[in-house]
GROMACS .gro file of C-alpha atoms in nm:
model
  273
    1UNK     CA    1  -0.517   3.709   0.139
    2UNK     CA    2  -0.571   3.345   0.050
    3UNK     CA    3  -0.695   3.118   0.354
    4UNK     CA    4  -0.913   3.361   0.544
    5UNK     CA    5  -1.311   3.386   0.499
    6UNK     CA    6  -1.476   3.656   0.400
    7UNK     CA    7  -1.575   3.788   0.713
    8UNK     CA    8  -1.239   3.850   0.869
    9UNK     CA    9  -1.116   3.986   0.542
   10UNK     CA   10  -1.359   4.257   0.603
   11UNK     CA   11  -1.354   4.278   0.939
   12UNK     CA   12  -0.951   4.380   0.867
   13UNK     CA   13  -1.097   4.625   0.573
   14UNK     CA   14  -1.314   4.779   0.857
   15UNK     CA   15  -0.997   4.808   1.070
   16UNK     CA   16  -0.839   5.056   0.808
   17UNK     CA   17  -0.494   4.920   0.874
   18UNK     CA   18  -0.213   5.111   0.774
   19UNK     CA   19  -0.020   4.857   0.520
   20UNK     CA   20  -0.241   4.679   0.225
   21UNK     CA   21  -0.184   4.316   0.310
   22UNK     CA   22  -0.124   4.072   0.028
   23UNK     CA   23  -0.021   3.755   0.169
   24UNK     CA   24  -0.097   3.661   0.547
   25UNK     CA   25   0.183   3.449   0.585
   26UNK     CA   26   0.469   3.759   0.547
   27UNK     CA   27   0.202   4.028   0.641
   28UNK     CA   28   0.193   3.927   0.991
   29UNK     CA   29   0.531   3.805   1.063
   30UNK     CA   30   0.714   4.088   1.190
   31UNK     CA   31   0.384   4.190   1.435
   32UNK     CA   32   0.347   4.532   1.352
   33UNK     CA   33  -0.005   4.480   1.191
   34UNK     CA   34  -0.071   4.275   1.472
   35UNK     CA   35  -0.056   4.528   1.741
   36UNK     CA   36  -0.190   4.788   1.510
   37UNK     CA   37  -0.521   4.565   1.527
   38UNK     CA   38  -0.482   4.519   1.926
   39UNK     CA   39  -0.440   4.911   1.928
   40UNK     CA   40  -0.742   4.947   1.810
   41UNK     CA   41  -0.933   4.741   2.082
   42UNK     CA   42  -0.646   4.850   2.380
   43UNK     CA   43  -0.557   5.213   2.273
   44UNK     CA   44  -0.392   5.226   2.655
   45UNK     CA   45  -0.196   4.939   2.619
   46UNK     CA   46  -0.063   4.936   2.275
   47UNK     CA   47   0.150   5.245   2.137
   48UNK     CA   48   0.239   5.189   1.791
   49UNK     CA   49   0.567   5.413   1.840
   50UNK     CA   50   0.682   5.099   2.047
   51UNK     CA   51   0.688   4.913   1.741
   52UNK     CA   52   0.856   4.884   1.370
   53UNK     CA   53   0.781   4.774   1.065
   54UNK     CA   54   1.078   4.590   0.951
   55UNK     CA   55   1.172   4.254   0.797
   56UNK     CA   56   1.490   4.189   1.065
   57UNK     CA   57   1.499   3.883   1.280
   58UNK     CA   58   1.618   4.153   1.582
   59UNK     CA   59   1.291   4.390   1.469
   60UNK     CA   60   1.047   4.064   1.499
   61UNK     CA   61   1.176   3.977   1.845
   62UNK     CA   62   1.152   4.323   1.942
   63UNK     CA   63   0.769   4.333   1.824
   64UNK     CA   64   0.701   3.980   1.945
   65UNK     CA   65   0.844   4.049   2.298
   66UNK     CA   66   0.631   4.314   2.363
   67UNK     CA   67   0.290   4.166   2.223
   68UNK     CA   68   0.363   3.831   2.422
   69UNK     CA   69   0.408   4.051   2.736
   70UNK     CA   70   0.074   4.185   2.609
   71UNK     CA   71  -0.117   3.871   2.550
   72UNK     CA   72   0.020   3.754   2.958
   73UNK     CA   73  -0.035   4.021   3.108
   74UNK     CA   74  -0.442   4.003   2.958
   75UNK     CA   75  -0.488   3.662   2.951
   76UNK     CA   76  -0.610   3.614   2.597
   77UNK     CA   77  -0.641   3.270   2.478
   78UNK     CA   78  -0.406   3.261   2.205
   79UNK     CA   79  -0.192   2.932   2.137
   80UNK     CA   80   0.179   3.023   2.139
   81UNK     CA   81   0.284   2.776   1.898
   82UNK     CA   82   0.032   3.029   1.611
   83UNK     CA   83   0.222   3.265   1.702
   84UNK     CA   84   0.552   3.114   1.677
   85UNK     CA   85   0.450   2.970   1.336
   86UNK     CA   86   0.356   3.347   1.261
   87UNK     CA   87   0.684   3.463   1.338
   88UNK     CA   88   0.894   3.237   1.152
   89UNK     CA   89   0.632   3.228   0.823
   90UNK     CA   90   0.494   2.860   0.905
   91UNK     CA   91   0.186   2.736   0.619
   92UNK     CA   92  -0.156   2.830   0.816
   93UNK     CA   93  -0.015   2.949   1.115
   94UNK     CA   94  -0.080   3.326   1.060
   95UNK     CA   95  -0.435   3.257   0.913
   96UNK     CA   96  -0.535   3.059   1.192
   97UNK     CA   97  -0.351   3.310   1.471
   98UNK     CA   98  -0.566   3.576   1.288
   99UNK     CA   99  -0.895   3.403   1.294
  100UNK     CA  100  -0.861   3.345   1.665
  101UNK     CA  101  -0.816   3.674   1.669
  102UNK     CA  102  -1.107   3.769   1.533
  103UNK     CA  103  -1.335   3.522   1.774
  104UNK     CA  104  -1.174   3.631   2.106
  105UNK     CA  105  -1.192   4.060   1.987
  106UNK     CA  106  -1.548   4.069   1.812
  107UNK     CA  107  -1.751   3.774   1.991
  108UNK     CA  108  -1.800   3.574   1.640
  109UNK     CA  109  -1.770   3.260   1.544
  110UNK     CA  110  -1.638   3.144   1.230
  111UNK     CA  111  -1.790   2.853   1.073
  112UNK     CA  112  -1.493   2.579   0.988
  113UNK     CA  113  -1.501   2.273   0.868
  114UNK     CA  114  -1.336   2.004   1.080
  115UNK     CA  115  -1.013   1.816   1.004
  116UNK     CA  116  -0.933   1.492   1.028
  117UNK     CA  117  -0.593   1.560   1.087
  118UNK     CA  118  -0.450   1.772   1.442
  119UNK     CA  119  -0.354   2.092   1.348
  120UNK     CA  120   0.064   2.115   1.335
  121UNK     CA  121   0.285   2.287   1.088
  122UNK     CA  122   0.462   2.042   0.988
  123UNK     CA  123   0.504   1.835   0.650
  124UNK     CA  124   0.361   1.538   0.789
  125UNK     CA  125   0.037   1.584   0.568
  126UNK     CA  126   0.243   1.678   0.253
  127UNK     CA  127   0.462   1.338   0.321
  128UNK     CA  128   0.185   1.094   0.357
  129UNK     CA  129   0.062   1.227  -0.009
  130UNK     CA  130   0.398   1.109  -0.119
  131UNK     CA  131   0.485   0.761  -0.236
  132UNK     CA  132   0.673   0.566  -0.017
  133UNK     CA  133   1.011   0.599  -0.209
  134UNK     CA  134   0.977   0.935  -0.278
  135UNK     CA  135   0.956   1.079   0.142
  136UNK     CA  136   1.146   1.268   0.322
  137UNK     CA  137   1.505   1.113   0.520
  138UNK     CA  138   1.550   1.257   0.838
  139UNK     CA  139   1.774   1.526   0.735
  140UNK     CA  140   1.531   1.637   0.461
  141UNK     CA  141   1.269   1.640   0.760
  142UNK     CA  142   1.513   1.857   0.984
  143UNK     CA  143   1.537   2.105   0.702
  144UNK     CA  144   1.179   2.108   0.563
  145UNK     CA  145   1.078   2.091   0.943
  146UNK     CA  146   1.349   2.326   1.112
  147UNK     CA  147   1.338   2.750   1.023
  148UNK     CA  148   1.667   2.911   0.975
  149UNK     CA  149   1.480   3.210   1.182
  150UNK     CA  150   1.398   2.955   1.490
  151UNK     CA  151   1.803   2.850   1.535
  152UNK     CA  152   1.899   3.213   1.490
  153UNK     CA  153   1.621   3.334   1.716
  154UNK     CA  154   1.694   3.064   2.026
  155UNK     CA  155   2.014   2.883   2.054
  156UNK     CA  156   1.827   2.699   2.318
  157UNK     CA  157   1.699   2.481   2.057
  158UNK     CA  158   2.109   2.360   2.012
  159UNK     CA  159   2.243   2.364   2.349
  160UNK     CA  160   1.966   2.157   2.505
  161UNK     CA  161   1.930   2.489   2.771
  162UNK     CA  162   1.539   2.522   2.902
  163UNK     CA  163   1.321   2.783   2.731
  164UNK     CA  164   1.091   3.016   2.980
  165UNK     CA  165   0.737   2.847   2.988
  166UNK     CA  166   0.642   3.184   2.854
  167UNK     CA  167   0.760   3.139   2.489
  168UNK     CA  168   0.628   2.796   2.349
  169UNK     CA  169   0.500   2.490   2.477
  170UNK     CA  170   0.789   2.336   2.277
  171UNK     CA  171   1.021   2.052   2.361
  172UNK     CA  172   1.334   2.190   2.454
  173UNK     CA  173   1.531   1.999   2.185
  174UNK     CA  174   1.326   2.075   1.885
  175UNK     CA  175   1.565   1.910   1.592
  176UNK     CA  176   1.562   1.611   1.849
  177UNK     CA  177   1.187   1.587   1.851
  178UNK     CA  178   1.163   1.621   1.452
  179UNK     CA  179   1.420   1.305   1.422
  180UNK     CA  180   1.194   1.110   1.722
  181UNK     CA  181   0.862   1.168   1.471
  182UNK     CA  182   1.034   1.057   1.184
  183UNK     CA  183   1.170   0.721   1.318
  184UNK     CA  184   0.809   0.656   1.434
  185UNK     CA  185   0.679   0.757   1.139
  186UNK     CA  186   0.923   0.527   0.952
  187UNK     CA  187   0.836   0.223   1.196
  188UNK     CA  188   0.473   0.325   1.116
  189UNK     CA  189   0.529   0.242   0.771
  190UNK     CA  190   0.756  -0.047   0.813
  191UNK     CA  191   0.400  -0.243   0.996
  192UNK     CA  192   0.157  -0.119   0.711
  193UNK     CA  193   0.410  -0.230   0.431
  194UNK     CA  194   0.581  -0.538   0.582
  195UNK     CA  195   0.671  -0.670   0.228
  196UNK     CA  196   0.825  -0.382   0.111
  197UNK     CA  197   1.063  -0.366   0.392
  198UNK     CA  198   1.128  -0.726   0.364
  199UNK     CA  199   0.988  -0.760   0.718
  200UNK     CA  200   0.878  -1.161   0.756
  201UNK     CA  201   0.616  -1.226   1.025
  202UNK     CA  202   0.710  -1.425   1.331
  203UNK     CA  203   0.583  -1.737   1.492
  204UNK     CA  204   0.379  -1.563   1.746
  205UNK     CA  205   0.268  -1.296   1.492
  206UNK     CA  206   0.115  -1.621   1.319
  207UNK     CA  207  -0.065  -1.768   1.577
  208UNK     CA  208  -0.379  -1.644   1.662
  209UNK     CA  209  -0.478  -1.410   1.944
  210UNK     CA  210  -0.798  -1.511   2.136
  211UNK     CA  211  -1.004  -1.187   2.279
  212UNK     CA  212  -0.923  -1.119   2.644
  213UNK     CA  213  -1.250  -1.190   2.871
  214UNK     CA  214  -1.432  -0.907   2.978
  215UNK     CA  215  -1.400  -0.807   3.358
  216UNK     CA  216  -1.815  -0.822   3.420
  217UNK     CA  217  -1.756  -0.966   3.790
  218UNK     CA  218  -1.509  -0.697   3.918
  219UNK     CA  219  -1.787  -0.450   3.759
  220UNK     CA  220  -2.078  -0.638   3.956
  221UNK     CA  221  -1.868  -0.618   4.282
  222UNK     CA  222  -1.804  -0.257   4.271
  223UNK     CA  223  -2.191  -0.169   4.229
  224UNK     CA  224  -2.361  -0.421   4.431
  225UNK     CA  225  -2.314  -0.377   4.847
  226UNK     CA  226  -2.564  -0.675   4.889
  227UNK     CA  227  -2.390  -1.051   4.963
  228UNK     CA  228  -2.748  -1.159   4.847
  229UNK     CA  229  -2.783  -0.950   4.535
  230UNK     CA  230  -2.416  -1.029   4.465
  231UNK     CA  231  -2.457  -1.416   4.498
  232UNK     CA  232  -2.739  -1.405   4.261
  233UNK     CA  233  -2.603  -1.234   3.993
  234UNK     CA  234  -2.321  -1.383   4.009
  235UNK     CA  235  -2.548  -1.705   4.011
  236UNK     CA  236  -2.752  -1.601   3.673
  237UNK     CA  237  -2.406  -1.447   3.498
  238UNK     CA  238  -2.262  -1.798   3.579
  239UNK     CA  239  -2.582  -2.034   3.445
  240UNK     CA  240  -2.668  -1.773   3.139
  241UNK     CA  241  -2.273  -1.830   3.018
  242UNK     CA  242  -2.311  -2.196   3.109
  243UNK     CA  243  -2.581  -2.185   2.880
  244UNK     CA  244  -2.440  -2.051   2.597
  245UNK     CA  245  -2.083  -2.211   2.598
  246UNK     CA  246  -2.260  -2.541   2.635
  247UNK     CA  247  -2.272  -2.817   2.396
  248UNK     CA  248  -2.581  -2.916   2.329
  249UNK     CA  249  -2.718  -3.241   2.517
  250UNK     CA  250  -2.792  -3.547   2.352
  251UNK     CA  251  -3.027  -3.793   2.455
  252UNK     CA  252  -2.962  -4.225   2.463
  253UNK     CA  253  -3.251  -4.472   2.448
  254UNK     CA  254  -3.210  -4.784   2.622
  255UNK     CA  255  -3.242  -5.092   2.357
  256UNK     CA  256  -3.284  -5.402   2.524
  257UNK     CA  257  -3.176  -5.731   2.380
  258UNK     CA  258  -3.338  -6.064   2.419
  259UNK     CA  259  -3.091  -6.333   2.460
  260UNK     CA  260  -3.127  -6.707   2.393
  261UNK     CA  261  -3.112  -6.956   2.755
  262UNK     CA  262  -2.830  -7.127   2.700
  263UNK     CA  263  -2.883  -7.399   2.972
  264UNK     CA  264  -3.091  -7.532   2.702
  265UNK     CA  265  -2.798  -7.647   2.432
  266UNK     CA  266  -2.621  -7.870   2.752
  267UNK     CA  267  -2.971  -8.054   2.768
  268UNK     CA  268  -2.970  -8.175   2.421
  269UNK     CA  269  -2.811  -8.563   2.353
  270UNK     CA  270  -2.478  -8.594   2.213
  271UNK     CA  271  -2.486  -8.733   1.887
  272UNK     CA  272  -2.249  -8.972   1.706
  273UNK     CA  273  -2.119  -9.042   1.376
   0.00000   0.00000   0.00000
């Protein structure tokens, strides 16, 4: 029961459900408490003799099928990729499936705090808590990342075959998509620790980058329809830079210099010794 507030837990108590759950994360994963709590709110549309309460990976899809049919044909806003973390027992995905849940059937809101992080169910989190020698390779990420349940469950995610839009907003290649986030994750770490990787910078990674100017005249031309107006500002933009890029002036005074006549050294007798 860890994970969900106290207001779901006893809006589920209120529900009278007919298995005690324990743990959210194996409670929900077969379904059948699922559309016990939809039969509740759809008694027309959800017969529990439909469905079983069984731990097979054939008993799941058989649940799953019919409550994704369900959730279609109603149009509730539920994100598939909850419920496929649901079904194959992902960290958080049945606690958050169940708390939309609760916000789309009783008209509540549930007071959360925000993440800083997207929501995925994944081990990205758990990794970047990790020193840098001690993370995942990529085939550690494949199995950490990558359910025994999901490759059992759709051998589309092997043969490259398309998936219906119906069952997860997935890529079609899942294993390929984990090994794509791990190389980026591993160039991501290779630019924040350069000198670990033995990565030495380049001559144009040493020179220094000058800020691109800002477009203000393209902006000036697409508001103003006036020639006038338009000359003008472009006018002032061009004199206020002009005036701020400028040196500033200096100013000379003019020294003037009395010389000596010389016409008078040629009048003066020679002398001689």
């Amino acid at each position: 029961m860890s994970g969900l507030s106290r207001d779901v837990l006893k809006w589920l108590q209120s529900l009278d459900l007919s298995i005690q759950m324990r743990n959210p994360k194996w409670d929900f994963s077969n379904g059948y408490l699922i559309a016990e709590i939809f039969s509740w709110y759809f008694p027309q549309d959800i017969l529990m003799h439909s469905f079983y309460n069984g731990e097979s990976l054939e008993l799941k899809k058989r649940n799953w099928y019919l409550l994704k049919n369900f959730i279609l044909k109603n149009m509730l806003d539920l994100q598939m990729e909850d419920i496929d973390g649901t079904i194959h027992c992902r960290e958080g995905a049945a606690v958050q499936l169940i708390e939309n849940l609760y916000e789309l059937l009783t008209n509540r809101k549930i007071k959360k705090y925000q993440l800083d992080t997207e929501k995925d169910y994944t081990d990205y989190a758990y990794q970047q808590s990790l020193p840098l020698h001690a993370r995942s390779t990529a085939a550690k990420a494949l199995k950490n990342n990558l359910r025994l349940t999901e490759i059992l469950a759709d051998q589309n995610l092997i043969t490259a075959a398309q998936k219906p839009c119906w069952v997860s907003e997935r890529t079609v290649l899942k294993s390929q998509k984990i090994i794509n986030e791990h190389i980026e994750h591993r160039r991501q770490e290779r630019r924040e620790y350069p000198k670990r990787f033995g990565i030495k910078p380049t001559l144009g990674d040493r020179c220094l980058r000058r800020a691109e100017p800002t477009e203000k005249i393209q902006s000036a031309h697409s508001q103003t329809s006036n020639p006038a107006d338009m000359l003008s500002e472009l006018e002032a933009e061009t004199m206020s830079e002009g005036a701020m890029t400028r040196e500033p002036s200096i100013h000379y005074k003019e020294v003037e210099v009395k010389q000596m006549d010389k016409s008078a050294f040629y009048q003066l007798p020679l002398q001689s010794y």
